[in-house]
JSON list of C-alpha atoms in Angstrom, two decimals:
[
{"chain": "D", "resi": 1, "resn": "UNK", "atom": "CA", "xyz": [-12.17, 0.78, -7.07]},
{"chain": "D", "resi": 2, "resn": "UNK", "atom": "CA", "xyz": [-10.97, 3.75, -4.90]},
{"chain": "D", "resi": 3, "resn": "UNK", "atom": "CA", "xyz": [-13.62, 6.66, -5.55]},
{"chain": "D", "resi": 4, "resn": "UNK", "atom": "CA", "xyz": [-16.29, 7.03, -7.94]},
{"chain": "D", "resi": 5, "resn": "UNK", "atom": "CA", "xyz": [-19.52, 9.52, -8.68]},
{"chain": "D", "resi": 6, "resn": "UNK", "atom": "CA", "xyz": [-22.77, 7.61, -8.73]},
{"chain": "D", "resi": 7, "resn": "UNK", "atom": "CA", "xyz": [-24.36, 8.89, -11.77]},
{"chain": "D", "resi": 8, "resn": "UNK", "atom": "CA", "xyz": [-27.16, 7.02, -12.18]},
{"chain": "D", "resi": 9, "resn": "UNK", "atom": "CA", "xyz": [-29.21, 4.69, -10.78]},
{"chain": "D", "resi": 10, "resn": "UNK", "atom": "CA", "xyz": [-31.14, 2.25, -12.97]},
{"chain": "D", "resi": 11, "resn": "UNK", "atom": "CA", "xyz": [-34.20, 0.57, -12.59]},
{"chain": "D", "resi": 12, "resn": "UNK", "atom": "CA", "xyz": [-32.37, -2.97, -12.31]},
{"chain": "D", "resi": 13, "resn": "UNK", "atom": "CA", "xyz": [-30.78, -2.08, -9.56]},
{"chain": "D", "resi": 14, "resn": "UNK", "atom": "CA", "xyz": [-27.08, -1.38, -12.18]},
{"chain": "D", "resi": 15, "resn": "UNK", "atom": "CA", "xyz": [-25.39, 1.92, -10.85]},
{"chain": "D", "resi": 16, "resn": "UNK", "atom": "CA", "xyz": [-22.68, 3.95, -13.81]},
{"chain": "D", "resi": 17, "resn": "UNK", "atom": "CA", "xyz": [-20.27, 5.16, -12.33]},
{"chain": "D", "resi": 18, "resn": "UNK", "atom": "CA", "xyz": [-17.34, 8.30, -12.90]},
{"chain": "D", "resi": 19, "resn": "UNK", "atom": "CA", "xyz": [-14.28, 8.45, -11.30]},
{"chain": "D", "resi": 20, "resn": "UNK", "atom": "CA", "xyz": [-12.56, 11.83, -11.82]},
{"chain": "D", "resi": 21, "resn": "UNK", "atom": "CA", "xyz": [-9.47, 10.14, -13.36]},
{"chain": "D", "resi": 22, "resn": "UNK", "atom": "CA", "xyz": [-7.64, 6.88, -13.92]},
{"chain": "D", "resi": 23, "resn": "UNK", "atom": "CA", "xyz": [-5.61, 7.80, -10.47]},
{"chain": "D", "resi": 24, "resn": "UNK", "atom": "CA", "xyz": [-9.30, 5.95, -8.57]},
{"chain": "D", "resi": 25, "resn": "UNK", "atom": "CA", "xyz": [-10.56, 4.38, -10.87]},
{"chain": "D", "resi": 26, "resn": "UNK", "atom": "CA", "xyz": [-9.64, -0.68, -10.96]},
{"chain": "D", "resi": 27, "resn": "UNK", "atom": "CA", "xyz": [-7.01, -0.97, -9.52]},
{"chain": "D", "resi": 28, "resn": "UNK", "atom": "CA", "xyz": [-3.86, -3.70, -11.51]},
{"chain": "D", "resi": 29, "resn": "UNK", "atom": "CA", "xyz": [-2.15, -6.50, -10.52]},
{"chain": "D", "resi": 30, "resn": "UNK", "atom": "CA", "xyz": [-1.48, -5.72, -6.61]},
{"chain": "D", "resi": 31, "resn": "UNK", "atom": "CA", "xyz": [-1.94, -7.34, -3.04]},
{"chain": "D", "resi": 32, "resn": "UNK", "atom": "CA", "xyz": [-4.30, -6.17, -1.18]},
{"chain": "D", "resi": 33, "resn": "UNK", "atom": "CA", "xyz": [-4.25, -6.01, 2.93]},
{"chain": "D", "resi": 34, "resn": "UNK", "atom": "CA", "xyz": [-6.33, -5.51, 5.31]},
{"chain": "D", "resi": 35, "resn": "UNK", "atom": "CA", "xyz": [-6.03, -3.74, 9.01]},
{"chain": "D", "resi": 36, "resn": "UNK", "atom": "CA", "xyz": [-7.66, -2.13, 11.72]},
{"chain": "D", "resi": 37, "resn": "UNK", "atom": "CA", "xyz": [-8.54, 1.65, 10.52]},
{"chain": "D", "resi": 38, "resn": "UNK", "atom": "CA", "xyz": [-7.92, 2.72, 13.84]},
{"chain": "D", "resi": 39, "resn": "UNK", "atom": "CA", "xyz": [-3.97, 2.28, 12.57]},
{"chain": "D", "resi": 40, "resn": "UNK", "atom": "CA", "xyz": [-4.09, 3.87, 9.11]},
{"chain": "D", "resi": 41, "resn": "UNK", "atom": "CA", "xyz": [-2.87, 8.14, 10.09]},
{"chain": "D", "resi": 42, "resn": "UNK", "atom": "CA", "xyz": [-5.22, 10.92, 8.70]},
{"chain": "D", "resi": 43, "resn": "UNK", "atom": "CA", "xyz": [-2.86, 12.18, 6.07]},
{"chain": "D", "resi": 44, "resn": "UNK", "atom": "CA", "xyz": [-4.20, 15.33, 3.32]},
{"chain": "D", "resi": 45, "resn": "UNK", "atom": "CA", "xyz": [-3.11, 12.31, 0.89]},
{"chain": "D", "resi": 46, "resn": "UNK", "atom": "CA", "xyz": [-2.97, 8.57, 0.87]},
{"chain": "D", "resi": 47, "resn": "UNK", "atom": "CA", "xyz": [-1.44, 6.95, -2.54]},
{"chain": "D", "resi": 48, "resn": "UNK", "atom": "CA", "xyz": [2.05, 6.79, -2.35]},
{"chain": "D", "resi": 49, "resn": "UNK", "atom": "CA", "xyz": [5.45, 6.08, -5.03]},
{"chain": "D", "resi": 50, "resn": "UNK", "atom": "CA", "xyz": [8.52, 4.59, -2.07]},
{"chain": "D", "resi": 51, "resn": "UNK", "atom": "CA", "xyz": [11.23, 4.54, -3.26]},
{"chain": "D", "resi": 52, "resn": "UNK", "atom": "CA", "xyz": [12.10, 0.71, -2.64]},
{"chain": "D", "resi": 53, "resn": "UNK", "atom": "CA", "xyz": [9.74, 0.37, -6.15]},
{"chain": "D", "resi": 54, "resn": "UNK", "atom": "CA", "xyz": [6.08, -0.21, -4.73]},
{"chain": "D", "resi": 55, "resn": "UNK", "atom": "CA", "xyz": [3.84, 1.83, -4.61]},
{"chain": "D", "resi": 56, "resn": "UNK", "atom": "CA", "xyz": [1.19, 2.26, -1.45]},
{"chain": "D", "resi": 57, "resn": "UNK", "atom": "CA", "xyz": [-2.60, 3.46, -0.75]},
{"chain": "D", "resi": 58, "resn": "UNK", "atom": "CA", "xyz": [-2.79, 3.87, 2.37]},
{"chain": "D", "resi": 59, "resn": "UNK", "atom": "CA", "xyz": [-7.36, 3.68, 2.64]},
{"chain": "D", "resi": 60, "resn": "UNK", "atom": "CA", "xyz": [-8.95, 5.53, 5.26]},
{"chain": "D", "resi": 61, "resn": "UNK", "atom": "CA", "xyz": [-11.25, 1.92, 6.06]},
{"chain": "D", "resi": 62, "resn": "UNK", "atom": "CA", "xyz": [-7.24, -0.14, 6.69]},
{"chain": "D", "resi": 63, "resn": "UNK", "atom": "CA", "xyz": [-7.47, -1.72, 3.24]},
{"chain": "D", "resi": 64, "resn": "UNK", "atom": "CA", "xyz": [-3.84, -0.48, 2.41]},
{"chain": "D", "resi": 65, "resn": "UNK", "atom": "CA", "xyz": [-2.75, -1.37, -1.41]},
{"chain": "D", "resi": 66, "resn": "UNK", "atom": "CA", "xyz": [0.40, -2.33, -2.51]},
{"chain": "D", "resi": 67, "resn": "UNK", "atom": "CA", "xyz": [1.90, -2.66, -6.36]},
{"chain": "D", "resi": 68, "resn": "UNK", "atom": "CA", "xyz": [4.75, -2.54, -7.98]},
{"chain": "D", "resi": 69, "resn": "UNK", "atom": "CA", "xyz": [5.40, 1.34, -8.70]},
{"chain": "D", "resi": 70, "resn": "UNK", "atom": "CA", "xyz": [3.67, 2.34, -12.88]},
{"chain": "D", "resi": 71, "resn": "UNK", "atom": "CA", "xyz": [5.96, 4.32, -15.03]},
{"chain": "D", "resi": 72, "resn": "UNK", "atom": "CA", "xyz": [5.37, 7.29, -16.11]},
{"chain": "D", "resi": 73, "resn": "UNK", "atom": "CA", "xyz": [4.03, 8.01, -19.45]},
{"chain": "D", "resi": 74, "resn": "UNK", "atom": "CA", "xyz": [3.73, 10.62, -21.01]},
{"chain": "D", "resi": 75, "resn": "UNK", "atom": "CA", "xyz": [0.65, 10.05, -22.76]},
{"chain": "D", "resi": 76, "resn": "UNK", "atom": "CA", "xyz": [-2.19, 8.76, -19.71]},
{"chain": "D", "resi": 77, "resn": "UNK", "atom": "CA", "xyz": [-5.25, 6.00, -21.96]},
{"chain": "D", "resi": 78, "resn": "UNK", "atom": "CA", "xyz": [-8.46, 7.46, -22.51]},
{"chain": "D", "resi": 79, "resn": "UNK", "atom": "CA", "xyz": [-9.93, 4.64, -20.07]},
{"chain": "D", "resi": 80, "resn": "UNK", "atom": "CA", "xyz": [-8.46, 1.23, -18.11]},
{"chain": "D", "resi": 81, "resn": "UNK", "atom": "CA", "xyz": [-6.47, -1.35, -20.10]},
{"chain": "D", "resi": 82, "resn": "UNK", "atom": "CA", "xyz": [-5.60, -4.54, -18.64]},
{"chain": "D", "resi": 83, "resn": "UNK", "atom": "CA", "xyz": [-2.03, -5.02, -17.70]},
{"chain": "D", "resi": 84, "resn": "UNK", "atom": "CA", "xyz": [-1.96, -9.26, -17.72]},
{"chain": "D", "resi": 85, "resn": "UNK", "atom": "CA", "xyz": [1.38, -9.43, -18.01]},
{"chain": "D", "resi": 86, "resn": "UNK", "atom": "CA", "xyz": [3.66, -10.80, -15.33]},
{"chain": "D", "resi": 87, "resn": "UNK", "atom": "CA", "xyz": [5.46, -8.85, -12.13]},
{"chain": "D", "resi": 88, "resn": "UNK", "atom": "CA", "xyz": [9.21, -9.02, -12.03]},
{"chain": "D", "resi": 89, "resn": "UNK", "atom": "CA", "xyz": [10.30, -11.46, -9.75]},
{"chain": "D", "resi": 90, "resn": "UNK", "atom": "CA", "xyz": [12.27, -8.23, -7.78]},
{"chain": "D", "resi": 91, "resn": "UNK", "atom": "CA", "xyz": [9.13, -6.52, -7.41]},
{"chain": "D", "resi": 92, "resn": "UNK", "atom": "CA", "xyz": [6.50, -9.34, -5.67]},
{"chain": "D", "resi": 93, "resn": "UNK", "atom": "CA", "xyz": [9.69, -9.98, -3.75]},
{"chain": "D", "resi": 94, "resn": "UNK", "atom": "CA", "xyz": [9.27, -5.56, -2.84]},
{"chain": "D", "resi": 95, "resn": "UNK", "atom": "CA", "xyz": [5.93, -6.20, -2.12]},
{"chain": "D", "resi": 96, "resn": "UNK", "atom": "CA", "xyz": [6.02, -9.38, -0.42]},
{"chain": "D", "resi": 97, "resn": "UNK", "atom": "CA", "xyz": [8.20, -7.72, 2.00]},
{"chain": "D", "resi": 98, "resn": "UNK", "atom": "CA", "xyz": [5.68, -4.69, 2.76]},
{"chain": "D", "resi": 99, "resn": "UNK", "atom": "CA", "xyz": [3.03, -6.76, 3.18]},
{"chain": "D", "resi": 100, "resn": "UNK", "atom": "CA", "xyz": [5.45, -8.78, 5.65]},
{"chain": "D", "resi": 101, "resn": "UNK", "atom": "CA", "xyz": [6.85, -5.37, 7.14]},
{"chain": "D", "resi": 102, "resn": "UNK", "atom": "CA", "xyz": [2.70, -3.69, 7.54]},
{"chain": "D", "resi": 103, "resn": "UNK", "atom": "CA", "xyz": [1.57, -7.38, 8.91]},
{"chain": "D", "resi": 104, "resn": "UNK", "atom": "CA", "xyz": [4.14, -6.59, 11.63]},
{"chain": "D", "resi": 105, "resn": "UNK", "atom": "CA", "xyz": [3.43, -2.91, 11.94]},
{"chain": "D", "resi": 106, "resn": "UNK", "atom": "CA", "xyz": [0.17, -3.48, 13.32]},
{"chain": "D", "resi": 107, "resn": "UNK", "atom": "CA", "xyz": [0.42, -6.35, 15.22]},
{"chain": "D", "resi": 108, "resn": "UNK", "atom": "CA", "xyz": [2.52, -3.47, 17.66]},
{"chain": "D", "resi": 109, "resn": "UNK", "atom": "CA", "xyz": [-0.56, -1.32, 17.34]},
{"chain": "D", "resi": 110, "resn": "UNK", "atom": "CA", "xyz": [1.80, 1.13, 15.64]},
{"chain": "D", "resi": 111, "resn": "UNK", "atom": "CA", "xyz": [0.17, 3.79, 12.86]},
{"chain": "D", "resi": 112, "resn": "UNK", "atom": "CA", "xyz": [0.87, 3.26, 9.54]},
{"chain": "D", "resi": 113, "resn": "UNK", "atom": "CA", "xyz": [1.91, 5.55, 6.99]},
{"chain": "D", "resi": 114, "resn": "UNK", "atom": "CA", "xyz": [4.28, 6.31, 4.56]},
{"chain": "D", "resi": 115, "resn": "UNK", "atom": "CA", "xyz": [6.56, 7.21, 6.17]},
{"chain": "D", "resi": 116, "resn": "UNK", "atom": "CA", "xyz": [6.60, 3.81, 8.74]},
{"chain": "D", "resi": 117, "resn": "UNK", "atom": "CA", "xyz": [6.08, 1.83, 6.26]},
{"chain": "D", "resi": 118, "resn": "UNK", "atom": "CA", "xyz": [9.45, 2.34, 4.93]},
{"chain": "D", "resi": 119, "resn": "UNK", "atom": "CA", "xyz": [11.49, 2.57, 7.93]},
{"chain": "D", "resi": 120, "resn": "UNK", "atom": "CA", "xyz": [10.22, -1.04, 8.82]},
{"chain": "D", "resi": 121, "resn": "UNK", "atom": "CA", "xyz": [10.96, -1.60, 5.17]},
{"chain": "D", "resi": 122, "resn": "UNK", "atom": "CA", "xyz": [14.88, -0.45, 5.56]},
{"chain": "D", "resi": 123, "resn": "UNK", "atom": "CA", "xyz": [15.19, -2.66, 8.53]},
{"chain": "D", "resi": 124, "resn": "UNK", "atom": "CA", "xyz": [13.53, -5.88, 7.66]},
{"chain": "D", "resi": 125, "resn": "UNK", "atom": "CA", "xyz": [15.89, -5.58, 4.41]},
{"chain": "D", "resi": 126, "resn": "UNK", "atom": "CA", "xyz": [18.33, -7.85, 7.12]},
{"chain": "D", "resi": 127, "resn": "UNK", "atom": "CA", "xyz": [16.39, -11.05, 6.76]},
{"chain": "D", "resi": 128, "resn": "UNK", "atom": "CA", "xyz": [14.50, -13.33, 4.64]},
{"chain": "D", "resi": 129, "resn": "UNK", "atom": "CA", "xyz": [10.84, -12.48, 4.07]},
{"chain": "D", "resi": 130, "resn": "UNK", "atom": "CA", "xyz": [9.58, -14.51, 5.26]},
{"chain": "D", "resi": 131, "resn": "UNK", "atom": "CA", "xyz": [11.04, -14.57, 8.32]},
{"chain": "D", "resi": 132, "resn": "UNK", "atom": "CA", "xyz": [9.55, -11.22, 9.30]},
{"chain": "D", "resi": 133, "resn": "UNK", "atom": "CA", "xyz": [6.27, -13.63, 9.40]},
{"chain": "D", "resi": 134, "resn": "UNK", "atom": "CA", "xyz": [8.08, -14.67, 12.94]},
{"chain": "D", "resi": 135, "resn": "UNK", "atom": "CA", "xyz": [7.19, -12.95, 16.13]},
{"chain": "D", "resi": 136, "resn": "UNK", "atom": "CA", "xyz": [10.56, -11.93, 17.66]},
{"chain": "D", "resi": 137, "resn": "UNK", "atom": "CA", "xyz": [11.07, -10.39, 14.28]},
{"chain": "D", "resi": 138, "resn": "UNK", "atom": "CA", "xyz": [8.08, -8.78, 14.38]},
{"chain": "D", "resi": 139, "resn": "UNK", "atom": "CA", "xyz": [8.91, -6.56, 17.24]},
{"chain": "D", "resi": 140, "resn": "UNK", "atom": "CA", "xyz": [12.43, -6.35, 15.99]},
{"chain": "D", "resi": 141, "resn": "UNK", "atom": "CA", "xyz": [12.12, -4.63, 13.41]},
{"chain": "D", "resi": 142, "resn": "UNK", "atom": "CA", "xyz": [9.11, -2.44, 14.31]},
{"chain": "D", "resi": 143, "resn": "UNK", "atom": "CA", "xyz": [11.27, -1.63, 17.57]},
{"chain": "D", "resi": 144, "resn": "UNK", "atom": "CA", "xyz": [13.91, -0.62, 15.32]},
{"chain": "D", "resi": 145, "resn": "UNK", "atom": "CA", "xyz": [11.58, 1.67, 13.32]},
{"chain": "D", "resi": 146, "resn": "UNK", "atom": "CA", "xyz": [10.07, 3.17, 16.62]},
{"chain": "D", "resi": 147, "resn": "UNK", "atom": "CA", "xyz": [13.63, 3.85, 16.82]},
{"chain": "D", "resi": 148, "resn": "UNK", "atom": "CA", "xyz": [13.62, 6.24, 13.84]},
{"chain": "D", "resi": 149, "resn": "UNK", "atom": "CA", "xyz": [10.81, 7.36, 14.22]},
{"chain": "D", "resi": 150, "resn": "UNK", "atom": "CA", "xyz": [11.65, 9.25, 17.42]},
{"chain": "D", "resi": 151, "resn": "UNK", "atom": "CA", "xyz": [14.75, 10.10, 16.31]},
{"chain": "D", "resi": 152, "resn": "UNK", "atom": "CA", "xyz": [12.74, 11.78, 12.83]},
{"chain": "D", "resi": 153, "resn": "UNK", "atom": "CA", "xyz": [10.82, 13.96, 15.12]},
{"chain": "D", "resi": 154, "resn": "UNK", "atom": "CA", "xyz": [13.44, 15.12, 17.85]}
]
């Protein structure tokens, strides 16, 4: 659950919740990563569809949700539909790589936002996903990310 409004509190302690749209409701298949909340850069929007084929939700509380980018549908369903279809291997690899990139950025105390995550992802493509957990590889890709971000600013 990303955001909900409490509609009612019942005597047995149960809550009735309301979301303004399905975008803010129950999350489907994906991966949750937790980092220090101080590493999440405050932005106007925290929902991002990255060009690598994944979506990321950056919570100000340090929780980051990674999932495959949902396919655009012309009609939005009237309620949440649980999708139990297996996620394609390519999508799982993208999500795993993004997770390791986020952990690398967090280990080097870099602010996390859509651009820093995407630049780190691109820098990591020359390595295997499992290699991204090695300290020396983390340092290399974060250094490359930091340099690209400085070039963008300057």
